Short mmCIF file of C-alpha atoms in Angstrom, two decimals:
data_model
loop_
_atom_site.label_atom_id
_atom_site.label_comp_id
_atom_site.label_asym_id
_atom_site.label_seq_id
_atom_site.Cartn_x
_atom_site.Cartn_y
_atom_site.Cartn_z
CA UNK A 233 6.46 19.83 22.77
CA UNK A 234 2.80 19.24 21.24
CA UNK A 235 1.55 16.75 24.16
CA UNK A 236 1.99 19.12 26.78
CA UNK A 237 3.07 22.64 25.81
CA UNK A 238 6.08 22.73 27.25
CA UNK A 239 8.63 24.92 25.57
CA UNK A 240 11.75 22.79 24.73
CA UNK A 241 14.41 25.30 23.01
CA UNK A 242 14.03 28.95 22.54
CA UNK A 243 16.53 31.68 22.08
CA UNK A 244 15.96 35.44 21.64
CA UNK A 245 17.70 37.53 18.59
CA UNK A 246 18.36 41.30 19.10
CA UNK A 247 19.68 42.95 15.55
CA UNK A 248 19.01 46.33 13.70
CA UNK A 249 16.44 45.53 11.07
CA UNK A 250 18.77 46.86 8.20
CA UNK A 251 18.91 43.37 6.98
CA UNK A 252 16.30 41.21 7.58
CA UNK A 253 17.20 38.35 5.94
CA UNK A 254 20.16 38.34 7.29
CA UNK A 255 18.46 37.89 10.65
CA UNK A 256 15.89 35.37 8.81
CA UNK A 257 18.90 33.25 7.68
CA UNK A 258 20.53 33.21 11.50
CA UNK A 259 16.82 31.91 12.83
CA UNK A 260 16.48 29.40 10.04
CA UNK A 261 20.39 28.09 10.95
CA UNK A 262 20.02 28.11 14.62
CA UNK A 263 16.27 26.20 14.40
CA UNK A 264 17.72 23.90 11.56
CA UNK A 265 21.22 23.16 13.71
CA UNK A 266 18.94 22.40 16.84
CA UNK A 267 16.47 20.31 14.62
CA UNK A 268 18.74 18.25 13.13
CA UNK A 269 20.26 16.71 16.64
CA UNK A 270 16.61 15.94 17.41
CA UNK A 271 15.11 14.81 14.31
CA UNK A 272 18.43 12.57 14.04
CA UNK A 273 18.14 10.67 16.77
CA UNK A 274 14.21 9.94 16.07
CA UNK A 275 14.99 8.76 12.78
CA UNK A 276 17.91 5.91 14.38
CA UNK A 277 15.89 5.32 17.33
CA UNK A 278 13.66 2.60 15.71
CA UNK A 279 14.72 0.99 12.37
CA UNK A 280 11.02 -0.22 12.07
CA UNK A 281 9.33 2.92 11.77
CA UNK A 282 11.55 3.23 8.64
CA UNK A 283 11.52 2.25 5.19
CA UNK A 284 12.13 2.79 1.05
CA UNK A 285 10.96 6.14 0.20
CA UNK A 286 8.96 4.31 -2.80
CA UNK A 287 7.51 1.88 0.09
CA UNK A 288 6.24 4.74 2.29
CA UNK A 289 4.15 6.42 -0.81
CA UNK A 290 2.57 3.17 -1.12
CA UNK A 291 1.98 3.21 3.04
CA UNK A 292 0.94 6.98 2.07
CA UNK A 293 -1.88 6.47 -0.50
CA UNK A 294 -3.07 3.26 1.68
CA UNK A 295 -3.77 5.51 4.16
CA UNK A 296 -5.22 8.19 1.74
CA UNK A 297 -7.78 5.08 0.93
CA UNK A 298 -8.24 4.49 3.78
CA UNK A 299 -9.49 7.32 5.20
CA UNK A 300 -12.45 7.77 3.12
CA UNK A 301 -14.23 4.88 5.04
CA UNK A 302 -15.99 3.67 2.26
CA UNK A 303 -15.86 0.21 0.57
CA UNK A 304 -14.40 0.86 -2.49
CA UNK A 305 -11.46 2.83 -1.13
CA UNK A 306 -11.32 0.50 2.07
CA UNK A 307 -10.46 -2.13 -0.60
CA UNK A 308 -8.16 -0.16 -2.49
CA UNK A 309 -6.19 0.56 0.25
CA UNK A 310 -6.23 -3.32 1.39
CA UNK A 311 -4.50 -3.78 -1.83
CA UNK A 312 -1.94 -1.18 -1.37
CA UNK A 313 -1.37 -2.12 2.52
CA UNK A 314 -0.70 -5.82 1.66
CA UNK A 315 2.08 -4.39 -1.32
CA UNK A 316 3.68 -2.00 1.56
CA UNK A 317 3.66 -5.63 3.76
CA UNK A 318 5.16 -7.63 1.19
CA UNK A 319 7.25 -5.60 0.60
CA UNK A 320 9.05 -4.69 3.80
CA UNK A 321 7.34 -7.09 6.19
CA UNK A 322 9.05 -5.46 9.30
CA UNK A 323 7.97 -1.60 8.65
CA UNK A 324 5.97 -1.85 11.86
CA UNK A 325 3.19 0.99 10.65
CA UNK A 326 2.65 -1.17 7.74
CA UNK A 327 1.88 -3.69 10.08
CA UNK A 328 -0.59 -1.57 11.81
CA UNK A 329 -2.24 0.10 8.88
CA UNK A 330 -2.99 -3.78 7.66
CA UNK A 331 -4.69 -4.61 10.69
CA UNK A 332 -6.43 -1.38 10.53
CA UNK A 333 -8.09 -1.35 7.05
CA UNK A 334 -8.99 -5.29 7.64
CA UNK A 335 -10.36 -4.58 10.66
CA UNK A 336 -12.70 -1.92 8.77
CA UNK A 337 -13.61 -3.76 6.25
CA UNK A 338 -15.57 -5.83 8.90
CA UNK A 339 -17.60 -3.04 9.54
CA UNK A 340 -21.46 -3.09 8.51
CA UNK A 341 -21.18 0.26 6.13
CA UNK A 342 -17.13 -0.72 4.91
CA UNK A 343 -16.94 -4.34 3.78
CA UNK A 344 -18.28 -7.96 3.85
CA UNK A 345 -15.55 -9.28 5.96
CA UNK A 346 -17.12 -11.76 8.44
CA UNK A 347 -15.98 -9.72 12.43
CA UNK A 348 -14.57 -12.94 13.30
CA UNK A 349 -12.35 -13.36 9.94
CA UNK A 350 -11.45 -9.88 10.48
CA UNK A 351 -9.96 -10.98 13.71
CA UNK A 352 -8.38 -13.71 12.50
CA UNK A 353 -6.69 -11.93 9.94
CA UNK A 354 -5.67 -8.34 11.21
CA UNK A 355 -4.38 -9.67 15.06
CA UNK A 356 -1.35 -11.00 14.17
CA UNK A 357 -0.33 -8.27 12.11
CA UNK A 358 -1.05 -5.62 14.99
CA UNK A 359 0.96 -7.71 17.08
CA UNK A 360 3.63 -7.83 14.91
CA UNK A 361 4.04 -3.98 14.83
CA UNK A 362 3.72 -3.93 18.64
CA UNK A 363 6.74 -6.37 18.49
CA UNK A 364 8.55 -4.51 15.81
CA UNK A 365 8.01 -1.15 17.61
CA UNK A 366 6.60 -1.53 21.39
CA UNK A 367 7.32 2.15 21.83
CA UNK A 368 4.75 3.43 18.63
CA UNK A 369 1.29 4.01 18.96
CA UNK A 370 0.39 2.67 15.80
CA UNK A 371 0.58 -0.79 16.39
CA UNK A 372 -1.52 -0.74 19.70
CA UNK A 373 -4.09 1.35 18.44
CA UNK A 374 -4.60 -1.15 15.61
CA UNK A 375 -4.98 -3.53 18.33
CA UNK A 376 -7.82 -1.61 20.34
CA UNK A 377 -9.70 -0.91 17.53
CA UNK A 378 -9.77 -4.88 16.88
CA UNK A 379 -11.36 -5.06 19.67
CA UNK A 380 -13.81 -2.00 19.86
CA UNK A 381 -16.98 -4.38 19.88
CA UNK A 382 -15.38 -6.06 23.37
CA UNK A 383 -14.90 -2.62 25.08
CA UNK A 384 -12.49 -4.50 28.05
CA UNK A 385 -10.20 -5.77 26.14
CA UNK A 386 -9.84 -2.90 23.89
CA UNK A 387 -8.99 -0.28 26.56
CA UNK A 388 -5.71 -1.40 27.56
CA UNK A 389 -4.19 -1.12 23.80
CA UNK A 390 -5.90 2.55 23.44
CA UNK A 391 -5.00 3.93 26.54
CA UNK A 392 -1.11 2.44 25.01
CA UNK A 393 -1.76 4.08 22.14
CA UNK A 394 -3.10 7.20 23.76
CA UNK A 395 -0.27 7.61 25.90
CA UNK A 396 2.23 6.57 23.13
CA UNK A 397 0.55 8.82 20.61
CA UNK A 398 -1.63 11.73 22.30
CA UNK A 399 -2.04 13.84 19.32
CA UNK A 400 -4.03 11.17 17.44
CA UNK A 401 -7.69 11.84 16.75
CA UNK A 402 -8.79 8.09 15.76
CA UNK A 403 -6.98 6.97 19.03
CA UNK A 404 -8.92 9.49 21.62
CA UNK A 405 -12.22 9.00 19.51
CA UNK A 406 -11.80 5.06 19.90
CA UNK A 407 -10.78 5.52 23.33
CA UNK A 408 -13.66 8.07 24.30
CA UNK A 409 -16.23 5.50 23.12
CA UNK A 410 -14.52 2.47 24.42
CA UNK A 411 -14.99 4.42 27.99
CA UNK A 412 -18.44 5.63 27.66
CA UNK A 413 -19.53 1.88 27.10
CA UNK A 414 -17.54 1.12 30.18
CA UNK A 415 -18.82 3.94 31.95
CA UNK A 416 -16.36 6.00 32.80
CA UNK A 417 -17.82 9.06 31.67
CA UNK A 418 -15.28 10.91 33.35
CA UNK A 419 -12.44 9.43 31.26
CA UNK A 420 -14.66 9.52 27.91
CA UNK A 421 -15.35 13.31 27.86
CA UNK A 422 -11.42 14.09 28.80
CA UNK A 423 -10.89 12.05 25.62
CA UNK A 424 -13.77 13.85 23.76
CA UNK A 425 -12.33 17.41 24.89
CA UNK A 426 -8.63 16.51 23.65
CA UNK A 427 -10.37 14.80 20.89
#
């Protein structure tokens, strides 16, 4: 388990190294068999965190775009987003990736996007993904960031996130910051050092 190190299956395999892929192939089966009851029930958990295969490469190179925090790829991946929402309205990180890239296009160095607009625009589409899936981080983080510039009500949608999501780097950066202009140093640099 990533969050917390914990070991969560393990088995030992004593054989004579005569053939080794025989061995290899009784690993792979024994990891695949215990895989599959786990990855199985993640998948039927939450129907929203699902959708088309062609939908998701869409989602896929949106978030591509999106990660070059620039204008020109900010926009291109507004385009994309908006085709992934159209598209399948309740795919809940869809949702959240929306009111992501809006959001940064509202940023000084991203976009034109009037803050306020931004708002306007990307809240109810963070919402919706915290509806569609309360238990992802995706759609709470969306929400926090929203709300970076108005540190108090951003913290209670990133620490969600955090807690929902601890592996994220954009979630314990946002976080980290969103303390330090709180002051609660304390809290910032824990975020910082899993950051």
């Amino acid at each position: 388990e990533t969050a917390s190190g914990r070991q969560l299956w393990g088995q030992e395999y004593q054989r004579q190294l005569s053939n080794i892929f025989a061995v290899q192939d009784d690993i792979g089966r024994a990891v695949a068999e215990q895989l599959r009851g786990s990855l199985s029930a993640g998948a039927t958990r939450d129907r929203h965190q699902v959708t088309k295969p062609e939908i998701y490469a869409i989602y896929l190179d949106a978030r591509a775009q999106m990660r070059e925090r620039r204008q020109a790829p900010l926009e291109e991946a507004y385009r994309l987003v908006r085709q992934v929402v159209a598209a399948d309205p309740d795919y809940a990180p869809g949702r959240a990736l929306l009111a992501e890239v809006i959001s940064l296009l509202s940023y000084d160095n991203y976009g034109k996007l009037p803050p306020d607009r931004a708002l306007e625009l990307a809240k109810p589409h963070a919402l919706a993904a915290i509806r569609l899936s309360p238990n992802a981080a995706e759609g709470h983080a969306a929400l926090g960031l929203l709300f970076l510039d108005r540190p108090r009500e951003a913290i209670g949608p990133l620490r969600r996130a955090a807690e929902l999501g601890p592996a994220s780097g954009e979630v314990r950066l946002w976080l980290a910051s969103t303390n330090s202009l709180l002051g609660n140093l304390d809290a910032a640099v824990r975020h910082y050092r899993a950051l």
